[in-house]
Short mmCIF file of C-alpha atoms and ligand atoms in Angstrom, two decimals:
data_model
loop_
_atom_site.label_atom_id
_atom_site.label_comp_id
_atom_site.label_asym_id
_atom_site.label_seq_id
_atom_site.Cartn_x
_atom_site.Cartn_y
_atom_site.Cartn_z
CA MET A 1 7.45 -3.12 23.10
CA ASN A 2 8.11 -3.12 26.82
CA ILE A 3 9.43 0.25 27.95
CA LEU A 4 10.93 1.26 31.27
CA LEU A 5 10.83 5.01 31.91
CA VAL A 6 13.06 6.32 34.71
CA GLY A 7 12.10 9.42 36.70
CA SER A 8 9.24 11.00 38.60
CA GLY A 9 8.84 14.64 37.57
CA GLY A 10 6.67 16.62 35.19
CA ARG A 11 9.11 15.85 32.38
CA GLU A 12 8.66 12.13 32.94
CA HIS A 13 4.88 12.44 33.21
CA ALA A 14 4.89 14.19 29.82
CA LEU A 15 7.17 11.51 28.33
CA ALA A 16 4.96 8.75 29.76
CA TRP A 17 1.83 10.43 28.33
CA LYS A 18 3.39 10.51 24.87
CA ILE A 19 4.96 7.03 25.07
CA LYS A 20 1.62 5.57 26.20
CA ALA A 21 -0.03 7.03 23.08
CA SER A 22 2.26 4.93 20.85
CA PRO A 23 0.71 1.86 19.21
CA LEU A 24 4.13 0.20 19.52
CA VAL A 25 3.92 -0.01 23.31
CA ARG A 26 2.64 -3.08 25.08
CA THR A 27 3.89 -2.43 28.62
CA LEU A 28 4.99 0.82 30.22
CA VAL A 29 6.71 0.61 33.60
CA MET A 30 7.84 3.75 35.40
CA ALA A 31 10.39 3.94 38.19
CA PRO A 32 9.58 5.48 40.53
CA GLY A 33 6.90 7.58 38.74
CA ASN A 34 4.33 9.80 40.45
CA PRO A 35 0.57 9.76 41.16
CA GLY A 36 -0.22 11.37 37.80
CA MET A 37 1.82 8.76 35.95
CA ALA A 38 0.09 5.90 37.79
CA ALA A 39 -2.84 6.12 35.34
CA LEU A 40 -0.51 5.34 32.42
CA GLY A 41 1.14 2.10 33.53
CA GLU A 42 2.78 0.31 36.40
CA LEU A 43 4.92 2.16 38.96
CA LYS A 44 7.91 0.45 40.55
CA SER A 45 9.52 1.96 43.58
CA VAL A 46 13.13 2.02 42.39
CA ALA A 47 15.12 5.24 42.77
CA PRO A 48 16.58 6.91 39.65
CA THR A 49 20.12 6.50 41.04
CA ASP A 50 19.71 2.83 41.99
CA VAL A 51 21.58 1.56 38.96
CA PRO A 52 21.66 -2.19 39.88
CA GLY A 53 17.96 -2.02 40.85
CA LEU A 54 17.00 -0.42 37.54
CA VAL A 55 19.08 -2.86 35.48
CA ALA A 56 17.44 -5.76 37.35
CA LEU A 57 14.00 -4.25 36.72
CA ALA A 58 14.76 -3.80 33.02
CA ARG A 59 15.82 -7.46 32.83
CA ASP A 60 12.80 -8.72 34.82
CA MET A 61 10.32 -6.95 32.58
CA ALA A 62 12.27 -7.86 29.41
CA ALA A 63 12.53 -4.18 28.51
CA ASP A 64 13.05 -3.45 24.83
CA LEU A 65 14.02 0.10 25.72
CA VAL A 66 14.88 2.09 28.84
CA VAL A 67 14.22 5.83 28.66
CA ILE A 68 16.25 7.92 31.10
CA GLY A 69 14.48 11.08 32.21
CA PRO A 70 16.64 12.81 34.84
CA GLU A 71 20.26 13.92 34.85
CA VAL A 72 20.96 12.16 38.15
CA SER A 73 20.52 8.79 36.41
CA VAL A 74 22.88 9.84 33.64
CA GLU A 75 25.49 10.93 36.18
CA ALA A 76 25.03 7.68 38.13
CA GLY A 77 26.02 5.70 35.03
CA LEU A 78 22.67 4.04 34.30
CA ALA A 79 23.23 4.08 30.53
CA ASP A 80 26.70 2.55 30.99
CA ALA A 81 25.25 -0.33 33.04
CA LEU A 82 22.36 -0.90 30.62
CA VAL A 83 24.69 -0.95 27.61
CA SER A 84 26.85 -3.54 29.42
CA ALA A 85 23.71 -5.57 30.12
CA GLY A 86 22.69 -5.37 26.44
CA VAL A 87 19.53 -3.33 27.08
CA PRO A 88 18.83 -0.52 24.56
CA CYS A 89 18.87 2.79 26.36
CA PHE A 90 17.81 6.34 25.48
CA GLY A 91 20.20 8.56 27.42
CA PRO A 92 23.94 9.13 27.31
CA VAL A 93 26.67 7.28 29.17
CA ALA A 94 28.12 9.18 32.14
CA ALA A 95 31.23 10.31 30.27
CA ALA A 96 29.04 12.01 27.64
CA GLY A 97 26.73 13.26 30.40
CA GLN A 98 29.60 15.34 31.77
CA LEU A 99 28.39 17.92 29.28
CA GLU A 100 25.78 18.56 31.97
CA SER A 101 27.21 17.13 35.16
CA SER A 102 30.31 19.35 35.16
CA LYS A 103 30.21 22.95 34.03
CA ALA A 104 34.00 23.11 34.28
CA PHE A 105 34.29 20.07 31.98
CA THR A 106 31.94 21.71 29.48
CA LYS A 107 33.85 24.98 29.45
CA GLY A 108 37.08 23.05 28.75
CA PHE A 109 35.24 21.01 26.11
CA CYS A 110 34.11 24.23 24.39
CA ASP A 111 37.74 25.42 24.35
CA ARG A 112 38.96 22.10 22.94
CA HIS A 113 36.37 21.95 20.17
CA GLY A 114 35.85 25.63 19.35
CA LEU A 115 32.25 26.03 20.59
CA PRO A 116 31.23 29.66 21.27
CA THR A 117 30.53 30.35 24.95
CA SER A 118 31.22 33.01 27.57
CA ALA A 119 34.65 33.76 29.07
CA TYR A 120 35.14 31.88 32.35
CA ARG A 121 37.41 30.80 35.17
CA VAL A 122 37.16 27.77 37.46
CA PHE A 123 37.96 27.97 41.19
CA GLU A 124 38.21 25.55 44.10
CA ASP A 125 39.13 28.04 46.79
CA ALA A 126 36.73 30.76 47.95
CA ALA A 127 39.40 33.39 48.69
CA VAL A 128 41.01 32.89 45.27
CA ALA A 129 37.59 32.95 43.58
CA LYS A 130 36.75 36.27 45.24
CA VAL A 131 39.97 37.77 43.93
CA GLY A 132 39.10 36.27 40.53
CA LEU A 133 35.84 38.24 40.44
CA LYS A 134 37.96 41.26 39.57
CA ASP A 135 38.45 39.80 36.07
CA PHE A 136 34.70 40.10 35.47
CA SER A 137 32.22 42.95 35.56
CA PRO A 138 28.74 42.95 37.08
CA PRO A 139 26.38 41.23 36.91
CA TYR A 140 28.57 38.33 38.03
CA VAL A 141 27.57 34.80 37.02
CA VAL A 142 28.55 32.27 39.69
CA LYS A 143 27.78 28.59 39.08
CA ALA A 144 28.33 25.50 41.18
CA ASP A 145 30.21 23.02 38.98
CA GLY A 146 27.92 20.00 39.38
CA LEU A 147 24.24 19.09 39.35
CA ALA A 148 22.11 21.33 41.58
CA ALA A 149 18.59 21.06 40.04
CA GLY A 150 18.85 24.54 38.52
CA LYS A 151 19.57 26.14 41.88
CA GLY A 152 23.35 26.35 41.63
CA VAL A 153 23.39 29.43 39.40
CA VAL A 154 23.47 32.95 40.82
CA ILE A 155 23.39 36.11 38.71
CA ALA A 156 24.81 38.58 41.22
CA PRO A 157 24.27 42.31 40.67
CA ASP A 158 27.19 43.30 42.92
CA LEU A 159 30.41 42.01 44.47
CA ALA A 160 28.88 41.26 47.88
CA THR A 161 26.18 39.01 46.37
CA ALA A 162 28.75 37.27 44.16
CA GLU A 163 31.02 36.66 47.15
CA ALA A 164 28.11 35.23 49.13
CA ALA A 165 27.31 32.90 46.20
CA ILE A 166 30.93 31.71 46.14
CA ASP A 167 30.83 31.06 49.90
CA ASP A 168 27.52 29.25 49.52
CA ALA A 169 28.70 26.91 46.75
CA LEU A 170 32.22 26.23 48.00
CA GLY A 171 30.89 26.07 51.58
CA GLY A 172 28.94 22.92 50.82
CA ARG A 173 25.38 24.09 50.06
CA PHE A 174 25.31 21.76 47.04
CA GLY A 175 27.51 19.01 48.46
CA GLY A 176 30.04 17.60 45.99
CA ALA A 177 28.37 19.58 43.18
CA GLY A 178 29.89 22.69 44.74
CA ALA A 179 33.47 21.45 45.05
CA ARG A 180 34.32 23.91 42.28
CA VAL A 181 32.71 27.09 41.04
CA VAL A 182 32.71 28.51 37.55
CA ILE A 183 32.61 32.29 37.26
CA GLU A 184 31.65 33.46 33.83
CA GLU A 185 31.02 36.53 31.74
CA PHE A 186 27.39 37.67 31.70
CA LEU A 187 25.99 37.33 28.20
CA GLU A 188 23.57 39.93 26.83
CA GLY A 189 20.77 38.70 24.60
CA GLU A 190 17.72 36.46 24.63
CA ILE A 191 17.98 32.96 26.02
CA GLY A 192 16.50 29.94 24.24
CA SER A 193 16.48 26.14 24.41
CA LEU A 194 17.04 23.95 21.39
CA PHE A 195 16.88 20.14 21.44
CA ALA A 196 18.75 17.68 19.24
CA LEU A 197 18.66 13.89 19.22
CA CYS A 198 21.76 11.81 18.49
CA ASP A 199 22.34 8.09 18.07
CA GLY A 200 26.11 8.30 18.39
CA ARG A 201 26.56 9.27 14.73
CA THR A 202 23.46 10.88 13.21
CA SER A 203 21.77 13.84 14.83
CA ILE A 204 18.47 15.65 14.19
CA LEU A 205 16.73 18.79 15.44
CA PHE A 206 14.02 18.02 17.99
CA GLY A 207 12.22 21.28 18.71
CA SER A 208 12.68 24.51 20.59
CA ALA A 209 11.28 26.17 23.69
CA GLN A 210 11.85 29.03 26.05
CA ASP A 211 11.89 28.79 29.83
CA HIS A 212 11.49 31.29 32.67
CA LYS A 213 14.16 30.54 35.24
CA ARG A 214 13.46 33.14 37.92
CA ALA A 215 10.91 32.35 40.60
CA PHE A 216 8.81 35.50 40.36
CA ASP A 217 7.11 37.73 37.78
CA GLY A 218 9.26 40.22 35.93
CA GLU A 219 12.27 37.84 36.02
CA GLN A 220 12.75 38.56 39.72
CA GLY A 221 13.79 36.28 42.56
CA PRO A 222 16.10 33.28 42.77
CA ASN A 223 16.95 30.93 39.92
CA THR A 224 14.80 27.79 39.78
CA GLY A 225 14.57 24.65 37.68
CA GLY A 226 12.06 26.57 35.50
CA MET A 227 8.72 28.22 36.22
CA GLY A 228 7.10 27.96 32.80
CA THR A 229 7.78 27.43 29.12
CA TYR A 230 6.39 27.89 25.65
CA SER A 231 7.11 26.29 22.31
CA PRO A 232 8.00 27.11 19.64
CA ALA A 233 10.20 29.94 20.91
CA PRO A 234 9.99 32.91 18.52
CA VAL A 235 13.65 33.75 19.23
CA PHE A 236 14.56 30.75 17.04
CA THR A 237 14.61 32.20 13.56
CA PRO A 238 15.65 29.68 10.88
CA THR A 239 19.09 31.32 10.94
CA LEU A 240 19.48 30.91 14.70
CA VAL A 241 18.37 27.26 14.50
CA GLU A 242 20.90 26.58 11.74
CA GLN A 243 23.68 28.36 13.63
CA THR A 244 22.85 26.51 16.85
CA LEU A 245 22.97 23.15 15.11
CA THR A 246 26.17 23.82 13.20
CA ARG A 247 28.07 25.80 15.86
CA LEU A 248 26.94 24.05 19.04
CA ALA A 249 24.98 20.79 18.76
CA GLU A 250 26.82 19.08 15.90
CA PRO A 251 30.32 20.04 17.13
CA ALA A 252 29.31 18.80 20.59
CA PHE A 253 28.23 15.42 19.21
CA ALA A 254 31.39 15.16 17.09
CA GLY A 255 33.61 16.32 19.97
CA ILE A 256 32.23 13.98 22.59
CA ALA A 257 32.46 11.04 20.16
CA ALA A 258 36.07 11.99 19.43
CA GLU A 259 36.70 11.96 23.19
CA GLY A 260 35.47 8.37 23.30
CA ALA A 261 31.86 8.76 24.48
CA PRO A 262 29.42 8.80 21.52
CA TYR A 263 26.21 10.57 22.56
CA ARG A 264 22.94 8.61 22.51
CA GLY A 265 19.95 10.58 23.67
CA VAL A 266 18.77 14.16 23.65
CA LEU A 267 21.06 17.15 24.03
CA PHE A 268 19.38 20.24 25.43
CA VAL A 269 21.32 23.27 24.20
CA GLU A 270 20.64 26.36 26.28
CA LEU A 271 22.04 29.35 24.45
CA MET A 272 22.12 33.09 24.42
CA ALA A 273 21.15 34.61 21.09
CA THR A 274 23.71 37.41 20.85
CA ARG A 275 24.52 39.84 18.07
CA ASP A 276 27.29 37.44 17.01
CA GLY A 277 25.04 34.40 16.92
CA PRO A 278 24.37 31.73 19.54
CA ARG A 279 26.71 31.32 22.50
CA LEU A 280 26.39 28.36 24.82
CA VAL A 281 24.92 29.00 28.26
CA GLU A 282 24.90 25.32 29.16
CA PHE A 283 24.29 21.85 27.83
CA ASN A 284 21.93 19.42 29.52
CA ALA A 285 22.09 15.68 28.86
CA ARG A 286 18.32 15.13 28.96
CA PHE A 287 15.06 16.84 28.06
CA GLY A 288 14.37 20.13 29.83
CA ASP A 289 11.81 20.28 32.58
CA PRO A 290 9.35 21.95 31.87
CA GLU A 291 10.54 22.31 28.24
CA CYS A 292 9.74 18.64 27.57
CA GLN A 293 6.10 19.18 28.54
CA VAL A 294 5.48 21.74 25.77
CA LEU A 295 7.46 19.70 23.24
CA MET A 296 5.36 16.59 23.94
CA LEU A 297 2.13 18.57 23.48
CA ARG A 298 3.29 19.74 20.06
CA LEU A 299 4.89 16.50 18.81
CA LYS A 300 2.59 14.88 16.24
CA SER A 301 4.91 11.99 15.38
CA ASP A 302 5.10 8.88 17.49
CA LEU A 303 7.87 9.54 20.03
CA VAL A 304 8.88 5.91 20.56
CA PRO A 305 10.62 5.27 17.19
CA TYR A 306 12.85 8.31 17.83
CA LEU A 307 13.78 7.17 21.33
CA LEU A 308 14.51 3.66 20.11
CA ALA A 309 16.50 4.90 17.10
CA CYS A 310 18.79 6.93 19.39
CA ALA A 311 19.43 3.80 21.43
CA THR A 312 20.06 1.55 18.44
CA GLY A 313 21.90 3.81 16.00
CA ARG A 314 19.00 4.00 13.52
CA LEU A 315 18.21 7.72 13.50
CA HIS A 316 19.31 8.01 9.85
CA ALA A 317 16.38 5.76 8.88
CA LEU A 318 13.68 8.07 10.30
CA PRO A 319 12.00 11.10 8.70
CA PRO A 320 12.20 14.45 10.53
CA PRO A 321 9.58 14.55 13.31
CA GLU A 322 6.29 16.32 12.66
CA TRP A 323 5.19 19.14 14.94
CA SER A 324 1.80 20.75 15.42
CA ASP A 325 1.49 24.30 14.09
CA GLU A 326 -0.15 25.15 17.39
CA VAL A 327 1.63 26.85 20.26
CA ALA A 328 2.06 25.18 23.65
CA VAL A 329 2.38 26.97 26.99
CA CYS A 330 3.21 25.46 30.38
CA VAL A 331 2.67 27.18 33.74
CA VAL A 332 4.45 25.62 36.71
CA LEU A 333 2.62 25.57 40.05
CA ALA A 334 5.22 25.51 42.82
CA ALA A 335 4.96 25.07 46.58
CA GLU A 336 5.24 28.25 48.68
CA GLY A 337 8.89 28.71 49.64
CA TYR A 338 10.30 27.15 46.45
CA PRO A 339 13.18 27.05 45.55
CA ASP A 340 14.81 27.52 48.99
CA ALA A 341 12.39 25.79 51.37
CA PRO A 342 9.22 24.51 49.66
CA ARG A 343 6.37 23.76 52.05
CA THR A 344 5.19 20.24 51.26
CA GLY A 345 2.14 18.30 52.45
CA THR A 346 -0.45 20.94 51.55
CA GLU A 347 -3.65 19.66 49.95
CA ILE A 348 -4.40 20.20 46.25
CA ARG A 349 -7.94 19.99 44.90
CA GLY A 350 -9.11 19.80 41.32
CA ALA A 351 -5.86 18.78 39.63
CA ASP A 352 -7.33 15.62 38.09
CA GLN A 353 -10.49 17.07 36.55
CA ASP A 354 -11.10 17.14 32.78
CA PHE A 355 -9.82 20.55 31.65
CA GLY A 356 -11.06 20.16 28.09
CA GLU A 357 -9.50 19.85 24.66
CA GLY A 358 -5.81 20.72 24.43
CA VAL A 359 -5.21 21.15 28.16
CA VAL A 360 -3.09 18.64 30.09
CA VAL A 361 -1.94 18.82 33.70
CA PHE A 362 1.24 16.91 34.45
CA HIS A 363 2.22 15.96 37.98
CA ALA A 364 5.74 17.01 38.99
CA GLY A 365 5.99 16.76 42.78
CA THR A 366 2.83 15.20 44.22
CA ARG A 367 1.85 12.33 46.47
CA ARG A 368 -1.50 10.72 47.09
CA ASP A 369 -2.80 9.71 50.52
CA PRO A 370 -4.53 6.31 50.85
CA ASP A 371 -7.88 8.16 50.90
CA GLY A 372 -7.08 9.74 47.51
CA THR A 373 -6.17 13.22 48.76
CA LEU A 374 -3.49 14.80 46.57
CA ARG A 375 -0.69 16.68 48.33
CA ALA A 376 2.41 18.68 47.42
CA ALA A 377 5.53 16.57 47.73
CA GLY A 378 8.20 18.74 46.15
CA GLY A 379 9.14 22.22 44.97
CA ARG A 380 7.60 22.23 41.52
CA VAL A 381 4.32 20.39 41.95
CA LEU A 382 2.07 20.64 38.87
CA ASN A 383 2.59 21.66 35.25
CA VAL A 384 -0.49 23.13 33.62
CA CYS A 385 -0.06 22.91 29.84
CA ALA A 386 -2.25 24.06 26.96
CA LEU A 387 -2.20 24.10 23.17
CA GLY A 388 -3.72 26.99 21.23
CA SER A 389 -3.89 28.26 17.68
CA SER A 390 -2.05 31.37 18.82
CA PHE A 391 0.27 32.09 21.68
CA GLU A 392 -2.42 34.27 23.30
CA GLU A 393 -4.99 31.47 23.11
CA ALA A 394 -2.64 28.83 24.56
CA ARG A 395 -1.68 31.14 27.40
CA LEU A 396 -5.30 32.01 28.18
CA LYS A 397 -6.29 28.33 28.24
CA ALA A 398 -3.39 27.47 30.55
CA TYR A 399 -4.19 30.26 32.99
CA GLU A 400 -7.93 29.39 32.95
CA ALA A 401 -7.00 25.84 33.95
CA VAL A 402 -4.65 27.14 36.67
CA ALA A 403 -7.58 29.12 38.11
CA ARG A 404 -9.62 25.90 38.41
CA ILE A 405 -7.05 24.21 40.64
CA ASP A 406 -7.63 24.88 44.32
CA TRP A 407 -4.25 24.95 46.03
CA PRO A 408 -3.71 27.70 48.60
CA GLY A 409 -0.23 26.31 49.38
CA GLY A 410 1.10 27.03 45.90
CA PHE A 411 2.18 29.92 43.71
CA HIS A 412 2.91 30.49 40.05
CA ARG A 413 4.15 33.16 37.72
CA ARG A 414 1.49 35.19 35.95
CA ASP A 415 3.70 36.39 33.10
CA ILE A 416 4.79 33.19 31.35
CA GLY A 417 5.65 34.08 27.76
CA TRP A 418 5.80 37.86 28.18
CA ARG A 419 8.54 38.03 25.56
CA ALA A 420 6.40 36.19 23.01
CA LEU A 421 3.37 38.38 23.84
CA GLY A 422 5.42 41.49 23.22
CA ARG A 423 6.46 40.43 19.70
N1 LIG B 501 14.16 24.06 32.70
C1 LIG B 501 15.55 24.00 32.70
C2 LIG B 501 16.10 22.67 32.86
O1 LIG B 501 15.45 21.66 32.70
O2 LIG B 501 17.29 22.57 33.15
#
């Protein structure tokens, strides 16, 4: 098969690593890719939102499948254009992708289809939103409506911080993504991420993980795209998995199909495990980043048949995927200043060495100079991932590998998986 993979982050490096391992693959092209992905196939410099450019590339390379990594491509309508061009595509059409690209849409969707989530209100005017805060109690959850790379969510301990978050979002910090804000009830419980694949009709469970959203140890600091993950997530008891599938994932697939946009791809269900069962925190219309990294380390089955089956409506014909019994941990190395103002351009040494069995370092935001020097080129820069027979072993291996990377311009959390350690 010829496969085009769209995206350039750690998630896409992990997908490329797993796709490349498939005996079904003849050619892997990545657009635009990153220096780590360059070892796995050919990179083409086409942006993830350049829909005509990506469709033309898919045609030129006679792609049998296009795999969409990032949400920006979903929102840009890449799947819609590929479907029109007759190219099989893993990733939902934009109308289905609204489950991620608009938090206000998703809240209304939950109301329409009876999915459990937190109480909420949607505002377009800052003064009205500030008055609306009175309907909630602290901590206040203020979210920009649209895509903001994980940075549009503020958990505000007091009114002043919540009001500043409203001003920030509605004042244009996130561009069009902040044209509306959603204020919602703070949910108590433990957060978890569950993944389900769907081909428009059939859906299957595709693993679980837990992420650390805050920038600093002890769940302190601003929200980020994710600072580290582990899989499986112990919060997912068989009961919670069953409840999440039957109360959130399956109703979402049925609901979005009923609204005229059958879902083809992966749905990332981020939920709060409360005393009353799972309640939706948010949906994402793609794999999590860095949740995908730990899932790919643990996936024993060939990934490609599952991606293709989602695109072609053949998921019913596949057995459930097989997962390693081992635990995977991912530690994100981020550039100083992330998430607000990451300092890029700093030199990184030792990222491409052999770290030994079960340790993989994915590139997330790097660039390579013509002389081979590797430099930071984004906020989240490297993902250091390890498999171990126990959570403790996986974590130790990941942090030993982190210690071997020489990057004074970066930082990372030292407490990834503290909840799992404490169990
Ligand atoms: N790690 C959270 C996300 O991908 O949205």
